[in-house]
Amino acid sequence: MIRDFDNFCDRHFAGSNQKDSIGMKNLFGLKNPAWKYLRTKITPTLTRGKLKQMFPLMTEIGEPMMDYLKNHPKDRDGVKLVDAQELSYKYTTDLIASIALGTKMDSFHYPNEEFSTEVHEFFHGFKRMVALVTVFFVPELIELIGTRILANSSFVKKVFWNAMENREKTGEKRGDFIDSLLQLKHGKQNPNYKFEGENLLYQSGTFFSGFESSSTCMSFTLMELANHSKYQKLARQDINRAIDKHGWTYEAFQEKHSMKYLDQTIAEGLRLHPPVSTIDRCTRQNYKKSLRKKKNRWCLKLSLTLEEDKLITSPSLVNVSVKRELEDNFLSDKMECKPIIKTTSSTSDDYDEWLDIQKELGIYSSTTDTLRCKKDNNDSGGNNACAHGCYEIIEN
């Protein structure tokens, strides 16, 4: 689907007609050719430079959250019990309101505000769950039952258009998504998709589409870190090291190798608790698919002299690609193999530097382990990490 993406750019539910299309008439729910054109216009609104402009807004939203955590009551044992899911929901709600709708919200201190309650009901109400299942899995029924992807969009519309009108009158530049939409509105238009009227509002729905996955990812990552103090300590050290070097700036998060362990921790949270279980794609034309016969299934076990942990794999082992070298007798009863784990660019562009980072974080228990793994890497002629195990045998 990646190599031939032009043939798999449409989704099954995309293009379905709804009474309220805030959640569908955007990149999430359009089909070609409108989708392709819209993608070329929306992608530049989320570039590195644009995200850097939004960074102050993100940190601003974090201030009420920190105040909420500091003043959170303790139980009888003097321990603060924080609901990670609720915390993530509130932060993501305020983030969407600020970035996508250009409006300040504070769900931490005012949880009963209309916007906060609407978002909560959208993702937790039983009717909404039924509606979402219908939209994604049986979109053909939408025209019959009139399902709306966004429960009560009247409030969202009011907030959005108030922000748009106020921004055009005052000329204020806030660095949010509203600024980008105004640029698209006054730019050159295309008949495939014009940035005018309701089409401007529909783009804010893209952020709502990512609400659940973002908040769920944060929730489970926080939960896993709370349950594994060793990795929590390493992640905190990684953050402090980046802040000491760059300060509380966008560069602290985006510079090469900055907060790399934190990034790997989040990736591990996604691996253990994926918020999206399926990928919905439709072919635009006939596509020939080769069949593969699976002979045996073997599990892969990574070994970097780490302590065994049944619940979570060390985040330092995330983002590696697997390559295997087969012996001549690989298909024999002994099933011998030479597994190799290759580090990818998302782990480190340079293996020696990556190895130093792992050693600094305490991933290796001794210098001997580091030298052994480095020797294996040099002998193989590539950027490899040590591993052992056998792999799934596939015949085309």
CSV table of C-alpha atoms in Angstrom, one decimal:
chain,number,residue,atom,x,y,z
A,1,MET,CA,0.0,0.0,0.0
A,2,ILE,CA,3.0,2.3,0.4
A,3,ARG,CA,4.7,1.5,-2.9
A,4,ASP,CA,1.5,1.7,-4.9
A,5,PHE,CA,-0.2,4.3,-2.8
A,6,ASP,CA,-1.8,6.0,-5.8
A,7,ASN,CA,-4.0,2.9,-6.1
A,8,PHE,CA,-4.8,2.7,-2.4
A,9,CYS,CA,-5.6,6.4,-1.5
A,10,ASP,CA,-9.3,5.9,-1.1
A,11,ARG,CA,-11.1,4.5,2.0
A,12,HIS,CA,-14.3,2.4,2.0
A,13,PHE,CA,-16.2,5.0,4.0
A,14,ALA,CA,-14.8,8.0,2.2
A,15,GLY,CA,-17.2,10.0,0.1
A,16,SER,CA,-20.4,9.0,2.0
A,17,ASN,CA,-23.1,11.6,2.1
A,18,GLN,CA,-24.0,12.9,5.5
A,19,LYS,CA,-26.3,15.6,6.9
A,20,ASP,CA,-23.3,17.1,8.8
A,21,SER,CA,-19.9,16.7,7.1
A,22,ILE,CA,-17.5,18.4,9.5
A,23,GLY,CA,-15.9,15.1,10.2
A,24,MET,CA,-15.8,13.8,6.6
A,25,LYS,CA,-15.3,16.4,4.0
A,26,ASN,CA,-11.6,16.7,4.7
A,27,LEU,CA,-8.5,14.5,4.2
A,28,PHE,CA,-10.1,11.9,6.5
A,29,GLY,CA,-13.2,11.3,4.4
A,30,LEU,CA,-12.7,12.5,0.8
A,31,LYS,CA,-11.9,10.5,-2.3
A,32,ASN,CA,-9.8,11.4,-5.3
A,33,PRO,CA,-9.4,13.7,-7.1
A,34,ALA,CA,-10.5,16.1,-4.3
A,35,TRP,CA,-8.4,14.2,-1.8
A,36,LYS,CA,-5.2,14.5,-3.8
A,37,TYR,CA,-5.6,18.2,-4.3
A,38,LEU,CA,-6.5,18.9,-0.7
A,39,ARG,CA,-3.5,16.9,0.5
A,40,THR,CA,-1.2,19.2,-1.4
A,41,LYS,CA,-2.7,22.2,0.3
A,42,ILE,CA,-3.1,20.9,3.8
A,43,THR,CA,0.3,19.2,4.2
A,44,PRO,CA,2.2,22.6,4.1
A,45,THR,CA,0.1,23.8,7.0
A,46,LEU,CA,1.7,21.2,9.3
A,47,THR,CA,5.3,21.5,8.3
A,48,ARG,CA,8.2,21.9,10.7
A,49,GLY,CA,8.0,25.7,10.5
A,50,LYS,CA,4.2,25.8,11.1
A,51,LEU,CA,4.5,23.4,14.1
A,52,LYS,CA,7.2,25.7,15.5
A,53,GLN,CA,4.7,28.6,15.4
A,54,MET,CA,2.2,26.4,17.2
A,55,PHE,CA,4.6,25.3,19.9
A,56,PRO,CA,3.9,28.3,22.2
A,57,LEU,CA,0.2,27.5,22.1
A,58,MET,CA,0.9,23.9,23.1
A,59,THR,CA,3.0,24.9,26.0
A,60,GLU,CA,0.4,27.5,27.0
A,61,ILE,CA,-2.2,24.7,27.2
A,62,GLY,CA,0.2,22.7,29.4
A,63,GLU,CA,0.2,25.3,32.1
A,64,PRO,CA,-3.4,24.6,33.4
A,65,MET,CA,-2.5,20.9,33.3
A,66,MET,CA,0.5,21.4,35.5
A,67,ASP,CA,-1.5,23.5,37.9
A,68,TYR,CA,-4.2,20.8,38.0
A,69,LEU,CA,-1.6,18.1,38.8
A,70,LYS,CA,0.1,20.2,41.5
A,71,ASN,CA,-3.3,20.8,43.3
A,72,HIS,CA,-4.6,17.3,42.8
A,73,PRO,CA,-5.8,15.9,46.1
A,74,LYS,CA,-3.9,13.1,47.8
A,75,ASP,CA,-5.5,9.9,49.2
A,76,ARG,CA,-5.1,8.6,52.8
A,77,ASP,CA,-1.6,7.3,52.0
A,78,GLY,CA,-0.5,10.7,50.7
A,79,VAL,CA,-0.4,9.5,47.1
A,80,LYS,CA,-1.9,11.4,44.2
A,81,LEU,CA,-4.0,9.1,42.0
A,82,VAL,CA,-4.3,10.6,38.5
A,83,ASP,CA,-6.6,9.2,35.8
A,84,ALA,CA,-4.2,9.1,32.8
A,85,GLN,CA,-7.0,8.8,30.3
A,86,GLU,CA,-8.9,11.8,31.8
A,87,LEU,CA,-5.8,13.8,31.9
A,88,SER,CA,-5.0,13.1,28.2
A,89,TYR,CA,-8.6,13.8,27.1
A,90,LYS,CA,-8.6,17.2,28.8
A,91,TYR,CA,-5.2,18.2,27.3
A,92,THR,CA,-6.2,17.0,23.8
A,93,THR,CA,-9.6,18.8,24.1
A,94,ASP,CA,-7.9,22.1,24.9
A,95,LEU,CA,-5.3,21.6,22.2
A,96,ILE,CA,-7.9,21.1,19.5
A,97,ALA,CA,-9.9,24.1,20.7
A,98,SER,CA,-6.8,26.3,20.6
A,99,ILE,CA,-5.1,25.0,17.4
A,100,ALA,CA,-8.0,24.1,15.2
A,101,LEU,CA,-10.7,26.5,16.4
A,102,GLY,CA,-8.5,29.4,17.6
A,103,THR,CA,-10.2,29.5,21.0
A,104,LYS,CA,-8.8,29.2,24.5
A,105,MET,CA,-10.4,26.5,26.7
A,106,ASP,CA,-9.5,25.2,30.1
A,107,SER,CA,-11.0,21.7,30.6
A,108,PHE,CA,-8.9,21.1,33.7
A,109,HIS,CA,-10.5,23.9,35.8
A,110,TYR,CA,-13.8,24.2,33.9
A,111,PRO,CA,-14.7,20.6,32.8
A,112,ASN,CA,-18.4,21.5,32.3
A,113,GLU,CA,-17.9,24.0,29.6
A,114,GLU,CA,-20.0,23.3,26.5
A,115,PHE,CA,-17.1,22.5,24.3
A,116,SER,CA,-15.5,20.0,26.8
A,117,THR,CA,-18.8,18.2,27.4
A,118,GLU,CA,-19.6,18.0,23.6
A,119,VAL,CA,-16.2,16.4,22.9
A,120,HIS,CA,-16.6,14.0,25.8
A,121,GLU,CA,-20.1,13.0,24.7
A,122,PHE,CA,-18.9,12.5,21.1
A,123,PHE,CA,-16.4,9.9,22.1
A,124,HIS,CA,-18.2,8.2,25.0
A,125,GLY,CA,-21.9,8.3,24.3
A,126,PHE,CA,-23.5,5.0,23.3
A,127,LYS,CA,-25.3,6.5,20.3
A,128,ARG,CA,-22.0,8.0,19.1
A,129,MET,CA,-20.3,4.6,19.2
A,130,VAL,CA,-23.1,3.1,17.1
A,131,ALA,CA,-22.9,6.0,14.7
A,132,LEU,CA,-19.1,5.6,14.3
A,133,VAL,CA,-19.4,1.9,13.7
A,134,THR,CA,-21.9,2.6,11.0
A,135,VAL,CA,-19.8,5.3,9.4
A,136,PHE,CA,-16.6,3.2,9.2
A,137,PHE,CA,-18.0,-0.3,8.6
A,138,VAL,CA,-21.4,0.1,6.9
A,139,PRO,CA,-21.3,3.6,5.3
A,140,GLU,CA,-24.0,2.5,2.9
A,141,LEU,CA,-26.6,2.9,5.7
A,142,ILE,CA,-25.7,6.5,6.4
A,143,GLU,CA,-28.2,8.0,3.9
A,144,LEU,CA,-31.0,5.9,5.5
A,145,ILE,CA,-30.4,6.7,9.1
A,146,GLY,CA,-28.9,10.2,8.6
A,147,THR,CA,-25.9,9.6,10.9
A,148,ARG,CA,-23.8,12.6,11.7
A,149,ILE,CA,-20.1,12.1,12.4
A,150,LEU,CA,-20.0,15.1,14.8
A,151,ALA,CA,-22.8,14.9,17.4
A,152,ASN,CA,-23.8,18.6,17.8
A,153,SER,CA,-21.8,20.7,15.4
A,154,SER,CA,-23.8,23.9,16.0
A,155,PHE,CA,-21.5,24.9,18.9
A,156,VAL,CA,-18.3,24.0,16.9
A,157,LYS,CA,-19.6,26.1,13.9
A,158,LYS,CA,-20.2,29.1,16.2
A,159,VAL,CA,-16.8,28.9,17.7
A,160,PHE,CA,-15.0,28.4,14.4
A,161,TRP,CA,-16.8,31.3,12.5
A,162,ASN,CA,-16.4,33.7,15.4
A,163,ALA,CA,-12.7,33.0,15.4
A,164,MET,CA,-12.5,33.4,11.6
A,165,GLU,CA,-14.4,36.7,11.5
A,166,ASN,CA,-12.5,38.1,14.4
A,167,ARG,CA,-9.2,37.2,12.8
A,168,GLU,CA,-10.1,38.8,9.5
A,169,LYS,CA,-11.2,42.0,11.2
A,170,THR,CA,-8.3,42.4,13.5
A,171,GLY,CA,-5.6,40.9,11.4
A,172,GLU,CA,-4.2,39.1,14.4
A,173,LYS,CA,-1.6,36.4,13.8
A,174,ARG,CA,-1.8,33.6,16.4
A,175,GLY,CA,0.2,30.9,14.6
A,176,ASP,CA,-2.6,28.4,14.7
A,177,PHE,CA,-4.6,26.5,12.0
A,178,ILE,CA,-7.0,29.4,11.5
A,179,ASP,CA,-4.1,31.5,10.2
A,180,SER,CA,-3.3,28.8,7.6
A,181,LEU,CA,-7.0,28.5,6.6
A,182,LEU,CA,-7.2,32.2,6.0
A,183,GLN,CA,-4.1,32.0,3.7
A,184,LEU,CA,-5.8,29.2,1.7
A,185,LYS,CA,-9.0,31.2,1.5
A,186,HIS,CA,-7.3,34.2,0.0
A,187,GLY,CA,-5.1,32.1,-2.3
A,188,LYS,CA,-5.6,30.6,-5.7
A,189,GLN,CA,-8.6,28.2,-5.9
A,190,ASN,CA,-9.1,24.9,-7.7
A,191,PRO,CA,-12.4,23.5,-9.0
A,192,ASN,CA,-11.6,20.2,-7.3
A,193,TYR,CA,-11.9,21.8,-3.9
A,194,LYS,CA,-12.4,25.5,-3.1
A,195,PHE,CA,-11.4,26.9,0.3
A,196,GLU,CA,-14.6,28.9,0.9
A,197,GLY,CA,-17.7,28.7,3.0
A,198,GLU,CA,-18.2,25.4,4.8
A,199,ASN,CA,-15.2,23.8,3.2
A,200,LEU,CA,-13.0,25.9,5.6
A,201,LEU,CA,-14.9,24.6,8.6
A,202,TYR,CA,-14.6,21.0,7.4
A,203,GLN,CA,-10.8,21.2,7.7
A,204,SER,CA,-11.0,21.6,11.5
A,205,GLY,CA,-12.7,18.1,11.5
A,206,THR,CA,-9.3,16.6,10.7
A,207,PHE,CA,-8.1,17.4,14.2
A,208,PHE,CA,-11.2,15.8,15.7
A,209,SER,CA,-10.4,12.7,13.7
A,210,GLY,CA,-7.1,12.4,15.5
A,211,PHE,CA,-8.5,13.2,19.0
A,212,GLU,CA,-9.1,9.6,20.1
A,213,SER,CA,-5.8,8.1,18.8
A,214,SER,CA,-3.7,10.9,20.3
A,215,SER,CA,-5.2,10.9,23.7
A,216,THR,CA,-5.2,7.1,23.8
A,217,CYS,CA,-1.5,7.0,22.9
A,218,MET,CA,-0.7,9.4,25.7
A,219,SER,CA,-2.9,7.6,28.2
A,220,PHE,CA,-1.3,4.1,27.7
A,221,THR,CA,2.2,5.5,27.5
A,222,LEU,CA,1.8,7.3,30.8
A,223,MET,CA,0.3,4.1,32.3
A,224,GLU,CA,3.2,2.0,31.2
A,225,LEU,CA,5.8,4.5,32.5
A,226,ALA,CA,4.0,4.6,35.8
A,227,ASN,CA,4.2,0.8,36.0
A,228,HIS,CA,7.9,0.7,35.0
A,229,SER,CA,9.8,3.2,37.0
A,230,LYS,CA,13.1,2.1,35.4
A,231,TYR,CA,12.1,3.3,32.0
A,232,GLN,CA,10.3,6.3,33.5
A,233,LYS,CA,13.6,7.4,35.0
A,234,LEU,CA,15.4,7.0,31.7
A,235,ALA,CA,12.7,9.0,29.8
A,236,ARG,CA,12.9,11.8,32.4
A,237,GLN,CA,16.7,11.9,32.1
A,238,ASP,CA,16.3,12.1,28.3
A,239,ILE,CA,13.9,15.1,28.7
A,240,ASN,CA,16.0,16.9,31.2
A,241,ARG,CA,19.1,16.5,29.0
A,242,ALA,CA,17.3,18.1,26.0
A,243,ILE,CA,15.9,20.9,28.1
A,244,ASP,CA,19.3,21.7,29.6
A,245,LYS,CA,20.7,22.0,26.1
A,246,HIS,CA,18.0,23.8,24.3
A,247,GLY,CA,15.7,25.2,27.0
A,248,TRP,CA,11.9,24.8,26.8
A,249,THR,CA,11.9,25.4,23.0
A,250,TYR,CA,10.7,23.6,19.9
A,251,GLU,CA,14.3,22.6,19.1
A,252,ALA,CA,14.4,20.6,22.4
A,253,PHE,CA,11.8,18.2,20.9
A,254,GLN,CA,12.9,18.3,17.2
A,255,GLU,CA,16.7,18.5,17.1
A,256,LYS,CA,18.5,15.3,15.9
A,257,HIS,CA,18.8,12.8,18.7
A,258,SER,CA,16.9,15.1,21.1
A,259,MET,CA,14.5,13.3,23.4
A,260,LYS,CA,15.2,10.2,21.3
A,261,TYR,CA,14.5,7.8,24.2
A,262,LEU,CA,11.1,9.5,24.9
A,263,ASP,CA,10.2,9.1,21.2
A,264,GLN,CA,11.1,5.4,21.5
A,265,THR,CA,9.0,5.1,24.6
A,266,ILE,CA,5.9,6.5,22.8
A,267,ALA,CA,6.6,4.2,19.9
A,268,GLU,CA,6.6,1.3,22.4
A,269,GLY,CA,3.3,2.5,23.9
A,270,LEU,CA,1.8,2.4,20.4
A,271,ARG,CA,3.1,-1.1,19.8
A,272,LEU,CA,1.6,-2.4,23.0
A,273,HIS,CA,-1.6,-0.5,22.8
A,274,PRO,CA,-2.3,0.4,19.1
A,275,PRO,CA,-5.3,2.9,19.0
A,276,VAL,CA,-6.1,1.9,15.4
A,277,SER,CA,-6.5,-1.8,14.8
A,278,THR,CA,-7.3,-1.8,11.1
A,279,ILE,CA,-6.3,0.1,7.9
A,280,ASP,CA,-9.2,0.8,5.6
A,281,ARG,CA,-8.2,1.2,2.0
A,282,CYS,CA,-9.9,0.5,-1.4
A,283,THR,CA,-8.2,-0.2,-4.7
A,284,ARG,CA,-9.0,2.3,-7.5
A,285,GLN,CA,-8.4,-0.3,-10.1
A,286,ASN,CA,-7.8,-4.1,-10.3
A,287,TYR,CA,-4.6,-5.0,-8.4
A,288,LYS,CA,-2.8,-8.4,-8.7
A,289,LYS,CA,-1.8,-9.7,-5.3
A,290,SER,CA,0.7,-12.6,-4.9
A,291,LEU,CA,-0.1,-15.2,-2.3
A,292,ARG,CA,2.4,-16.3,0.3
A,293,LYS,CA,2.5,-19.8,1.9
A,294,LYS,CA,3.5,-19.8,5.5
A,295,LYS,CA,5.3,-22.9,6.5
A,296,ASN,CA,6.2,-22.3,10.2
A,297,ARG,CA,5.8,-19.5,12.6
A,298,TRP,CA,8.7,-18.6,15.0
A,299,CYS,CA,8.8,-15.8,17.5
A,300,LEU,CA,11.6,-13.3,17.5
A,301,LYS,CA,13.4,-12.6,20.8
A,302,LEU,CA,15.7,-9.6,21.1
A,303,SER,CA,18.6,-9.9,23.5
A,304,LEU,CA,20.9,-7.0,24.6
A,305,THR,CA,21.6,-8.5,28.0
A,306,LEU,CA,18.5,-6.8,29.3
A,307,GLU,CA,16.4,-7.9,32.2
A,308,GLU,CA,13.4,-9.9,31.1
A,309,ASP,CA,10.1,-8.1,31.4
A,310,LYS,CA,6.8,-9.7,30.6
A,311,LEU,CA,4.8,-6.5,30.2
A,312,ILE,CA,7.0,-4.1,28.2
A,313,THR,CA,10.1,-4.3,26.0
A,314,SER,CA,12.8,-1.7,26.5
A,315,PRO,CA,11.9,1.3,24.4
A,316,SER,CA,15.6,1.4,23.2
A,317,LEU,CA,14.8,-1.7,21.1
A,318,VAL,CA,11.9,0.0,19.3
A,319,ASN,CA,12.3,1.1,15.7
A,320,VAL,CA,14.5,-1.6,14.4
A,321,SER,CA,14.1,-3.5,11.2
A,322,VAL,CA,14.6,-7.2,10.9
A,323,LYS,CA,16.8,-8.9,8.3
A,324,ARG,CA,17.7,-12.6,8.3
A,325,GLU,CA,20.6,-14.5,6.8
A,326,LEU,CA,19.7,-18.1,6.1
A,327,GLU,CA,22.1,-21.1,6.4
A,328,ASP,CA,22.0,-23.7,3.6
A,329,ASN,CA,20.2,-26.1,5.9
A,330,PHE,CA,17.7,-23.4,7.2
A,331,LEU,CA,14.8,-25.6,6.1
A,332,SER,CA,16.1,-28.6,7.9
A,333,ASP,CA,14.8,-30.0,11.2
A,334,LYS,CA,17.3,-27.9,13.1
A,335,MET,CA,15.9,-24.7,11.8
A,336,GLU,CA,19.2,-22.9,12.2
A,337,CYS,CA,19.4,-19.2,11.3
A,338,LYS,CA,21.5,-16.1,11.7
A,339,PRO,CA,19.2,-13.3,12.7
A,340,ILE,CA,20.3,-9.7,12.3
A,341,ILE,CA,18.6,-6.6,13.7
A,342,LYS,CA,19.4,-3.5,11.6
A,343,THR,CA,18.9,-0.1,13.2
A,344,THR,CA,16.9,2.4,11.2
A,345,SER,CA,17.1,6.2,10.8
A,346,SER,CA,14.4,6.6,13.4
A,347,THR,CA,16.8,5.0,16.0
A,348,SER,CA,20.0,6.6,14.9
A,349,ASP,CA,21.7,7.6,11.6
A,350,ASP,CA,25.0,6.4,13.0
A,351,TYR,CA,25.4,3.1,14.8
A,352,ASP,CA,28.3,4.1,17.0
A,353,GLU,CA,26.4,7.2,18.2
A,354,TRP,CA,23.3,5.1,18.8
A,355,LEU,CA,25.4,2.6,20.8
A,356,ASP,CA,26.9,5.4,22.9
A,357,ILE,CA,23.4,6.7,23.7
A,358,GLN,CA,22.3,3.2,24.8
A,359,LYS,CA,25.4,2.9,27.0
A,360,GLU,CA,24.8,6.3,28.5
A,361,LEU,CA,21.2,5.4,29.4
A,362,GLY,CA,22.4,2.3,31.1
A,363,ILE,CA,20.9,-0.1,28.5
A,364,TYR,CA,24.1,-2.3,28.6
A,365,SER,CA,25.1,-3.8,31.9
A,366,SER,CA,28.8,-3.7,31.1
A,367,THR,CA,31.4,-2.5,28.6
A,368,THR,CA,32.0,-6.1,27.6
A,369,ASP,CA,28.4,-6.3,26.2
A,370,THR,CA,28.9,-3.1,24.3
A,371,LEU,CA,32.2,-4.4,22.7
A,372,ARG,CA,30.6,-7.7,21.9
A,373,CYS,CA,27.7,-6.2,20.2
A,374,LYS,CA,29.9,-3.7,18.4
A,375,LYS,CA,32.2,-6.6,17.2
A,376,ASP,CA,29.1,-8.4,15.9
A,377,ASN,CA,28.2,-5.3,14.0
A,378,ASN,CA,31.6,-4.8,12.4
A,379,ASP,CA,31.9,-8.5,11.5
A,380,SER,CA,28.5,-8.3,9.6
A,381,GLY,CA,29.6,-5.2,7.7
A,382,GLY,CA,26.5,-3.2,8.6
A,383,ASN,CA,24.8,-1.2,11.4
A,384,ASN,CA,23.4,-4.0,13.4
A,385,ALA,CA,22.2,-4.6,16.9
A,386,CYS,CA,22.6,-7.9,18.7
A,387,ALA,CA,19.7,-10.3,18.7
A,388,HIS,CA,18.8,-13.9,18.7
A,389,GLY,CA,15.8,-16.0,17.6
A,390,CYS,CA,14.2,-17.5,14.6
A,391,TYR,CA,11.7,-16.1,12.1
A,392,GLU,CA,8.6,-16.8,10.2
A,393,ILE,CA,9.5,-18.8,7.1
A,394,ILE,CA,7.6,-17.6,4.0
A,395,GLU,CA,7.6,-19.1,0.5
A,396,ASN,CA,6.3,-16.9,-2.3
